[in-house]
Coordinates of N, CA and C in Angstrom, one line a residue:
M1 N -23.3 -67.0 -88.4 CA -23.8 -66.1 -87.2 C -23.3 -66.8 -86.3
D2 N -23.3 -68.3 -86.1 CA -22.5 -68.8 -85.3 C -21.2 -68.5 -84.7
N3 N -20.5 -67.9 -86.0 CA -18.7 -67.5 -86.1 C -19.7 -66.0 -85.2
I4 N -20.2 -65.4 -85.4 CA -19.9 -64.0 -85.2 C -20.6 -64.1 -83.7
I5 N -21.3 -65.1 -83.4 CA -21.7 -65.0 -81.9 C -20.6 -65.3 -81.2
N6 N -20.1 -66.4 -81.5 CA -18.7 -66.8 -80.9 C -17.8 -65.7 -80.7
K7 N -17.4 -64.7 -82.0 CA -16.6 -64.0 -82.1 C -16.9 -62.9 -81.0
I8 N -18.3 -62.3 -80.9 CA -18.8 -61.6 -79.9 C -18.5 -62.1 -78.7
E9 N -18.9 -63.5 -78.2 CA -18.8 -64.1 -77.0 C -17.1 -63.9 -76.5
T10 N -16.3 -64.3 -77.7 CA -15.3 -64.3 -77.1 C -14.3 -63.0 -77.1
D11 N -15.0 -62.2 -78.0 CA -14.3 -60.6 -77.6 C -14.8 -59.8 -76.3
A12 N -16.5 -60.6 -75.7 CA -16.7 -59.9 -74.7 C -15.6 -60.7 -73.3
Q13 N -15.7 -62.0 -73.6 CA -14.8 -62.6 -72.3 C -13.5 -61.9 -72.2
N14 N -12.8 -62.0 -73.6 CA -11.2 -61.3 -73.4 C -11.8 -59.7 -72.7
E15 N -12.5 -59.2 -73.2 CA -12.5 -57.7 -72.9 C -13.4 -57.8 -71.2
A16 N -13.8 -58.8 -70.4 CA -14.2 -58.7 -69.1 C -13.2 -59.3 -68.4
Q17 N -12.3 -60.2 -68.9 CA -11.1 -60.6 -68.6 C -10.2 -59.3 -68.3
E18 N -9.9 -58.7 -69.4 CA -9.1 -57.1 -69.6 C -9.6 -56.5 -68.2
L19 N -10.8 -56.4 -68.4 CA -11.5 -55.3 -67.5 C -11.3 -55.8 -66.0
L20 N -11.4 -57.2 -66.1 CA -11.4 -57.9 -64.8 C -9.9 -57.5 -64.1
K21 N -8.8 -57.6 -64.9 CA -7.5 -57.9 -64.7 C -7.2 -55.9 -64.4
N22 N -7.4 -55.4 -65.1 CA -7.3 -53.8 -65.0 C -8.0 -53.3 -63.8
T23 N -8.8 -53.9 -63.4 CA -9.5 -53.6 -61.8 C -8.8 -53.9 -60.9
R24 N -8.9 -55.6 -61.0 CA -7.4 -56.0 -60.2 C -6.1 -55.4 -59.9
D25 N -5.8 -54.6 -61.4 CA -4.5 -53.9 -60.7 C -4.7 -52.6 -60.6
K26 N -5.7 -52.0 -60.5 CA -5.7 -51.2 -60.0 C -6.1 -51.2 -58.5
A27 N -6.9 -52.3 -58.4 CA -7.2 -52.2 -56.8 C -5.6 -52.7 -56.1
Q28 N -5.1 -53.3 -56.7 CA -3.8 -53.7 -56.0 C -2.7 -52.7 -56.1
Q29 N -2.9 -51.4 -56.7 CA -2.4 -50.4 -57.0 C -2.5 -49.3 -55.7
I30 N -4.2 -49.5 -55.6 CA -4.9 -48.4 -54.4 C -4.6 -49.1 -52.9
I31 N -4.1 -50.7 -53.1 CA -3.7 -51.2 -51.8 C -2.4 -50.9 -51.6
D32 N -1.6 -51.2 -52.6 CA 0.1 -51.1 -52.6 C 0.2 -49.3 -51.7
A33 N -0.8 -48.6 -52.3 CA -0.3 -47.1 -52.1 C -0.6 -46.6 -50.9
K34 N -2.2 -47.4 -50.2 CA -2.7 -47.2 -48.5 C -1.6 -48.3 -47.9
V35 N -1.0 -49.3 -48.4 CA 0.0 -49.6 -47.7 C 1.1 -48.9 -47.1
R36 N 2.1 -48.2 -48.4 CA 2.9 -47.4 -48.4 C 2.7 -46.2 -47.5
E37 N 1.2 -45.8 -47.6 CA 0.9 -44.7 -46.7 C 0.8 -44.9 -45.2
A38 N 0.4 -46.1 -44.6 CA 0.3 -46.7 -43.8 C 1.3 -46.9 -43.0
N39 N 2.4 -47.6 -43.8 CA 4.2 -47.6 -43.2 C 4.8 -46.4 -42.9
L40 N 4.9 -45.2 -44.0 CA 4.9 -43.9 -44.0 C 4.3 -43.3 -42.4
G41 N 3.3 -43.7 -42.5 CA 2.2 -43.1 -41.0 C 2.9 -43.6 -39.7
A42 N 3.2 -45.1 -39.9 CA 3.8 -45.9 -38.7 C 5.0 -45.3 -38.0
K43 N 6.0 -45.1 -39.6 CA 7.0 -44.7 -39.3 C 7.4 -43.4 -38.8
R44 N 6.3 -42.2 -39.1 CA 6.2 -41.5 -38.2 C 6.0 -41.0 -36.9
I45 N 5.0 -42.2 -36.8 CA 4.2 -42.2 -35.6 C 5.4 -42.4 -34.7
L46 N 6.4 -44.0 -35.1 CA 7.3 -44.7 -34.1 C 8.6 -43.6 -34.1
E47 N 9.1 -42.9 -35.1 CA 10.0 -41.6 -34.7 C 9.6 -40.6 -33.9
R48 N 8.3 -40.1 -33.8 CA 7.6 -39.4 -33.1 C 7.7 -39.5 -31.6
K49 N 7.7 -41.4 -31.3 CA 7.5 -41.6 -30.0 C 8.7 -41.7 -29.5
K50 N 9.8 -42.6 -30.5 CA 10.9 -42.6 -29.6 C 11.8 -41.1 -29.5
L51 N 11.1 -40.0 -30.3 CA 11.8 -38.6 -30.0 C 11.2 -38.0 -28.4
E52 N 9.9 -38.4 -28.1 CA 9.2 -38.1 -26.9 C 9.8 -39.0 -26.0
A53 N 10.0 -40.2 -26.2 CA 11.0 -41.3 -25.3 C 12.3 -40.6 -24.8
V54 N 12.8 -40.1 -26.0 CA 14.4 -39.4 -25.2 C 13.9 -38.4 -24.7
E55 N 13.1 -37.4 -25.1 CA 12.6 -36.6 -24.1 C 12.3 -36.5 -23.0
T56 N 11.5 -37.5 -22.6 CA 11.0 -38.1 -21.2 C 12.4 -38.2 -20.4
E57 N 13.3 -38.9 -21.2 CA 14.4 -39.6 -20.6 C 15.1 -38.3 -20.0
E58 N 15.4 -37.4 -21.0 CA 16.0 -36.3 -20.3 C 15.3 -35.7 -19.6
R59 N 14.4 -35.2 -19.3 CA 13.2 -34.9 -18.1 C 13.8 -35.4 -17.2
I60 N 13.5 -37.0 -17.2 CA 13.7 -38.0 -16.1 C 15.1 -37.4 -15.4
F61 N 16.2 -37.3 -15.9 CA 17.5 -37.0 -15.8 C 17.6 -35.9 -15.5
S62 N 17.3 -34.7 -16.0 CA 17.4 -33.1 -15.6 C 16.7 -33.0 -14.2
Q63 N 15.6 -33.8 -13.8 CA 14.9 -33.9 -12.7 C 15.6 -34.5 -11.4
V64 N 16.0 -36.0 -11.8 CA 17.3 -36.5 -11.0 C 18.3 -35.5 -10.6
D65 N 18.6 -34.9 -11.4 CA 20.0 -33.6 -11.3 C 19.8 -32.8 -10.5
L66 N 18.5 -32.3 -10.4 CA 18.0 -31.1 -9.7 C 17.7 -31.4 -8.3
Q67 N 17.4 -33.1 -8.3 CA 16.8 -33.1 -7.0 C 18.4 -33.4 -6.3
N68 N 19.3 -34.4 -6.8 CA 20.1 -34.5 -6.3 C 21.2 -33.4 -5.9
R69 N 21.1 -32.0 -6.7 CA 21.9 -30.7 -6.6 C 21.4 -30.2 -5.5
D70 N 19.9 -30.2 -5.1 CA 19.0 -29.6 -3.9 C 19.3 -30.4 -2.9
M71 N 19.7 -31.8 -3.2 CA 20.0 -32.4 -1.5 C 21.6 -32.0 -1.4
V72 N 22.3 -31.9 -2.4 CA 23.8 -31.7 -2.0 C 23.7 -30.1 -1.4
L73 N 22.9 -29.5 -2.1 CA 22.6 -27.8 -1.3 C 22.3 -28.0 0.2
S74 N 21.2 -28.7 0.3 CA 20.9 -28.9 1.7 C 21.3 -29.3 2.7
A75 N 22.4 -30.4 2.5 CA 23.4 -30.9 3.2 C 24.5 -30.0 3.5
K76 N 25.0 -29.1 2.6 CA 25.9 -28.2 2.3 C 25.2 -27.1 4.0
G77 N 24.3 -26.8 3.3 CA 23.3 -25.7 4.4 C 23.4 -26.3 5.8
D78 N 23.2 -27.7 5.6 CA 23.2 -28.5 7.0 C 24.5 -28.0 7.8
I79 N 25.6 -28.3 7.2 CA 26.9 -28.3 7.3 C 27.1 -26.6 7.7
V80 N 26.8 -25.8 7.1 CA 26.9 -24.1 7.5 C 26.5 -23.7 8.9
D81 N 24.8 -24.2 8.9 CA 24.6 -24.3 10.0 C 25.0 -24.4 11.8
R82 N 25.7 -26.0 11.2 CA 26.2 -26.4 11.8 C 27.4 -25.6 12.6
V83 N 28.1 -25.0 11.5 CA 29.4 -24.4 11.8 C 28.8 -23.2 12.9
F84 N 27.9 -22.3 12.2 CA 27.4 -21.3 13.1 C 27.1 -21.8 14.7
D85 N 26.3 -22.9 14.8 CA 26.0 -23.8 16.1 C 27.0 -23.7 16.8
I86 N 28.4 -24.3 16.3 CA 29.2 -24.6 17.2 C 30.4 -23.1 17.2
A87 N 30.5 -22.4 16.4 CA 30.5 -20.7 16.9 C 30.1 -20.4 18.3
L88 N 28.5 -20.5 18.2 CA 28.0 -20.3 19.3 C 28.2 -20.8 20.4
T89 N 28.4 -21.9 20.5 CA 28.6 -23.1 21.8 C 29.7 -22.4 22.0
K90 N 30.9 -22.4 21.3 CA 32.0 -21.9 21.5 C 32.4 -20.9 22.5
L91 N 31.2 -19.4 22.1 CA 31.3 -18.2 22.5 C 30.3 -18.6 23.7
T92 N 29.4 -19.0 23.9 CA 28.3 -19.3 25.0 C 29.1 -20.2 26.0
N93 N 30.4 -20.9 26.0 CA 30.7 -21.8 27.1 C 32.3 -21.4 27.1
L94 N 32.8 -19.8 26.7 CA 33.9 -19.1 26.8 C 34.6 -19.5 28.6
P95 N 35.8 -19.7 28.3 CA 36.3 -19.5 30.1 C 36.3 -18.5 30.7
E96 N 35.9 -18.1 32.1 CA 35.9 -17.0 32.7 C 36.9 -15.6 32.2
E97 N 37.8 -16.3 32.0 CA 39.2 -15.1 31.7 C 39.0 -14.6 30.4
D98 N 38.5 -15.5 29.4 CA 38.2 -15.4 27.8 C 36.6 -14.1 27.8
Y99 N 35.9 -14.8 28.7 CA 35.0 -13.9 28.8 C 35.1 -12.6 29.4
I100 N 35.8 -12.1 30.2 CA 35.6 -10.9 31.0 C 37.0 -10.3 30.0
N101 N 37.9 -10.9 29.2 CA 39.1 -9.8 28.4 C 37.9 -9.1 27.8
Y102 N 36.8 -10.4 26.8 CA 36.3 -9.8 26.0 C 35.2 -8.7 26.0
L103 N 34.4 -8.8 27.6 CA 33.5 -7.8 27.9 C 34.5 -6.6 28.0
K104 N 35.5 -6.7 28.7 CA 36.4 -5.6 29.0 C 36.9 -4.8 27.5
R105 N 37.0 -5.3 26.8 CA 37.2 -5.2 25.2 C 36.6 -4.2 24.6
V106 N 34.9 -4.7 24.8 CA 33.6 -4.3 24.3 C 33.6 -3.0 24.8
L107 N 33.0 -3.5 26.0 CA 32.8 -1.7 27.0 C 34.0 -0.8 26.9
A108 N 35.3 -0.8 26.6 CA 36.2 0.3 26.3 C 36.1 0.8 25.4
T109 N 35.2 0.3 24.4 CA 35.1 1.0 23.0 C 33.5 1.7 23.2
M110 N 32.8 1.7 24.3 CA 31.6 2.3 24.5 C 31.7 3.3 25.6
E111 N 31.0 4.7 25.4 CA 30.9 5.8 26.4 C 30.1 5.4 27.4
L112 N 30.5 4.7 27.9 CA 29.5 4.7 29.6 C 29.2 5.6 30.2
K113 N 28.1 5.5 31.0 CA 27.2 6.3 31.9 C 27.6 6.0 32.9
E114 N 27.2 6.6 34.1 CA 27.3 6.2 36.0 C 25.9 5.4 36.0
D115 N 25.0 5.7 35.0 CA 23.8 4.8 35.2 C 23.5 3.5 34.3
C116 N 24.5 3.5 33.8 CA 24.6 2.0 32.8 C 24.3 1.3 33.6
I117 N 23.4 0.1 33.1 CA 23.4 -1.2 33.6 C 24.0 -2.5 33.0
L118 N 24.8 -3.3 33.6 CA 25.3 -4.2 32.8 C 24.7 -5.7 33.6
T119 N 24.1 -6.4 32.3 CA 23.8 -7.9 32.8 C 24.4 -8.7 31.7
V120 N 24.6 -10.0 32.6 CA 25.5 -10.8 32.4 C 25.1 -12.0 32.4
P121 N 25.8 -13.7 31.8 CA 25.0 -14.5 32.1 C 25.1 -15.0 33.9
E122 N 24.4 -15.7 34.4 CA 24.8 -15.7 35.4 C 25.8 -16.8 35.9
K123 N 26.7 -17.7 35.0 CA 27.8 -18.4 35.4 C 29.1 -17.4 35.3
Y124 N 29.1 -16.1 34.8 CA 30.2 -15.5 34.6 C 29.6 -14.3 35.7
Y125 N 28.8 -13.9 36.4 CA 28.3 -13.0 37.4 C 29.3 -12.7 38.5
E126 N 30.0 -13.8 39.1 CA 31.0 -13.6 40.3 C 32.0 -12.6 39.9
A127 N 32.4 -13.4 38.7 CA 33.7 -13.4 38.0 C 33.8 -11.6 37.3
V128 N 32.9 -11.4 37.1 CA 32.5 -10.4 36.6 C 32.0 -8.8 37.9
K129 N 31.7 -9.1 38.8 CA 31.5 -8.5 40.0 C 32.8 -8.5 40.5
K130 N 33.6 -9.6 40.5 CA 35.0 -9.0 41.2 C 35.5 -7.9 40.4
E131 N 35.7 -7.8 39.0 CA 36.3 -6.7 38.2 C 36.1 -5.6 38.4
N132 N 35.3 -4.9 39.2 CA 35.3 -3.3 39.1 C 35.0 -2.7 37.7
L133 N 34.1 -2.9 37.3 CA 34.1 -2.4 35.9 C 33.3 -1.1 35.4
N134 N 33.1 -0.3 36.7 CA 32.7 1.0 36.8 C 31.2 1.1 36.2
V135 N 30.6 -0.3 36.3 CA 28.8 -0.2 35.7 C 28.2 -1.0 36.9
K136 N 27.0 -0.9 37.1 CA 25.9 -0.9 37.8 C 25.7 -2.5 37.0
L137 N 26.0 -3.6 37.8 CA 25.4 -4.9 37.3 C 24.7 -5.5 37.8
S138 N 23.4 -5.8 37.1 CA 22.0 -6.3 37.1 C 22.1 -7.7 38.0
N139 N 21.0 -7.9 38.6 CA 21.0 -9.0 39.1 C 19.8 -10.1 38.4
E140 N 19.3 -9.5 37.1 CA 19.0 -10.2 36.2 C 19.8 -11.2 35.2
F141 N 19.8 -12.0 34.6 CA 21.1 -12.8 33.4 C 20.5 -12.7 32.3
V142 N 21.4 -13.2 31.4 CA 21.2 -13.0 30.1 C 21.6 -14.5 29.8
S143 N 21.3 -14.9 28.7 CA 21.8 -16.7 28.6 C 23.4 -16.4 27.9
D144 N 23.4 -15.9 27.5 CA 24.6 -15.6 26.8 C 25.3 -14.1 26.6
G145 N 26.8 -13.8 26.3 CA 27.1 -12.9 25.8 C 26.6 -11.6 27.1
F146 N 26.1 -10.4 26.6 CA 25.7 -9.5 27.8 C 25.0 -8.7 27.3
T147 N 24.4 -7.3 27.8 CA 23.7 -6.4 27.5 C 24.1 -5.3 28.6
V148 N 23.8 -4.1 27.9 CA 24.3 -2.8 28.4 C 22.9 -1.5 28.1
S149 N 22.1 -1.2 29.5 CA 21.2 -0.3 29.6 C 21.5 0.4 29.9
M150 N 21.6 1.8 29.0 CA 22.0 3.4 29.5 C 20.7 4.2 28.7
D151 N 20.4 5.1 29.5 CA 19.4 6.3 28.8 C 18.4 5.6 28.2
S152 N 17.7 4.5 28.5 CA 16.5 3.6 27.9 C 16.9 3.0 26.7
V153 N 18.4 3.1 26.2 CA 18.9 2.3 25.3 C 19.1 0.9 25.5
L154 N 18.7 -0.1 24.9 CA 19.6 -1.4 25.1 C 20.6 -1.5 24.5
Y155 N 21.9 -1.9 24.9 CA 23.0 -2.4 23.8 C 22.8 -3.9 23.8
N156 N 22.5 -4.5 22.8 CA 22.4 -5.9 22.7 C 24.0 -6.7 22.4
N157 N 24.3 -7.1 23.3 CA 26.0 -8.1 22.7 C 25.9 -9.4 23.3
K158 N 24.3 -10.1 23.1 CA 24.4 -11.4 23.3 C 25.1 -12.2 21.9
F159 N 25.7 -13.4 22.0 CA 26.3 -14.3 21.2 C 25.4 -14.5 19.8
T160 N 24.0 -14.8 20.5 CA 22.9 -15.2 19.6 C 22.6 -14.1 18.5
S161 N 22.7 -13.0 19.1 CA 22.4 -11.5 18.3 C 23.1 -11.4 17.5
L162 N 24.6 -11.5 18.0 CA 25.9 -11.0 17.1 C 25.7 -12.0 16.3
I163 N 25.6 -13.5 16.3 CA 26.0 -14.4 15.2 C 25.0 -14.2 14.1
D164 N 24.0 -14.1 14.7 CA 22.6 -13.9 13.5 C 23.2 -12.7 12.7
D165 N 23.2 -11.5 13.4 CA 24.0 -10.3 12.5 C 25.3 -10.5 11.8
I166 N 26.2 -11.4 12.2 CA 27.0 -11.3 11.2 C 26.9 -12.6 10.2
R167 N 25.8 -13.7 10.4 CA 25.8 -14.5 9.6 C 25.4 -14.6 8.2
A168 N 24.2 -13.2 8.1 CA 24.1 -13.0 6.5 C 25.7 -12.4 5.7
D169 N 26.4 -11.6 6.3 CA 27.7 -11.4 5.6 C 28.4 -12.2 5.6
M170 N 28.8 -13.1 6.6 CA 29.7 -14.2 6.6 C 29.2 -15.7 6.2
E171 N 28.0 -15.9 5.9 CA 27.4 -17.2 5.2 C 27.8 -17.7 4.2
R172 N 28.5 -17.1 3.1 CA 29.2 -17.2 1.8 C 30.2 -17.3 2.1
E173 N 30.8 -16.5 3.0 CA 32.6 -16.8 3.1 C 32.8 -18.2 3.7
V174 N 32.0 -18.7 4.5 CA 31.9 -19.5 5.8 C 31.6 -21.0 4.8
F175 N 30.8 -20.7 3.7 CA 30.6 -22.0 2.8 C 31.9 -22.1 2.0
D176 N 32.1 -20.9 1.0 CA 33.5 -21.2 0.7 C 34.7 -22.0 1.3
R177 N 35.0 -21.5 2.3 CA 35.9 -22.1 3.3 C 35.4 -23.4 3.8
V178 N 34.4 -23.8 4.1 CA 34.2 -25.1 4.3 C 34.1 -26.0 3.1
F179 N 33.8 -25.7 1.8 CA 33.5 -26.5 0.7 C 34.7 -25.9 -0.3
D180 N 35.4 -25.3 -0.3 CA 36.9 -25.0 -0.7 C 36.7 -24.7 -2.1
N181 N 35.4 -23.6 -2.2 CA 34.7 -23.2 -3.7 C 35.4 -22.1 -4.1

């Protein structure tokens, strides 16, 4: 009977050890599977974060490029504005003889009536008065260019207005010439 009891105890111990070993093996397999799963998850997260970092970097560079382009375009726009300002300054400061020639040329293209009134800048008033242009010369003045009033219609030939009128049509051409586009 002792032999049977010993045999049962030995078998029970062997079976317990085998069960414990199997349980430990299964636990280790579960742990290994969870570690692999965690490593894969971490790898996916790391790859996603790397991709997000690359996209963020590209967005930042794109924004910087846009800002640089906007600054360059703004500076070029300022230069074009300066070109038109210089043109206006030159026109406003024409020598008397050039102003008179310009005035005669433009007036020759108009069908003037006897009651029309010519208004010129004060600095050219005396020179225009000496020219006897067959128009009434106003005692009022304009800042630049001239105006002609005829039959309640005002013909505006002020240089500021002329520059504004042609600017829309010529701005691209000036831009291209200044920047060789």
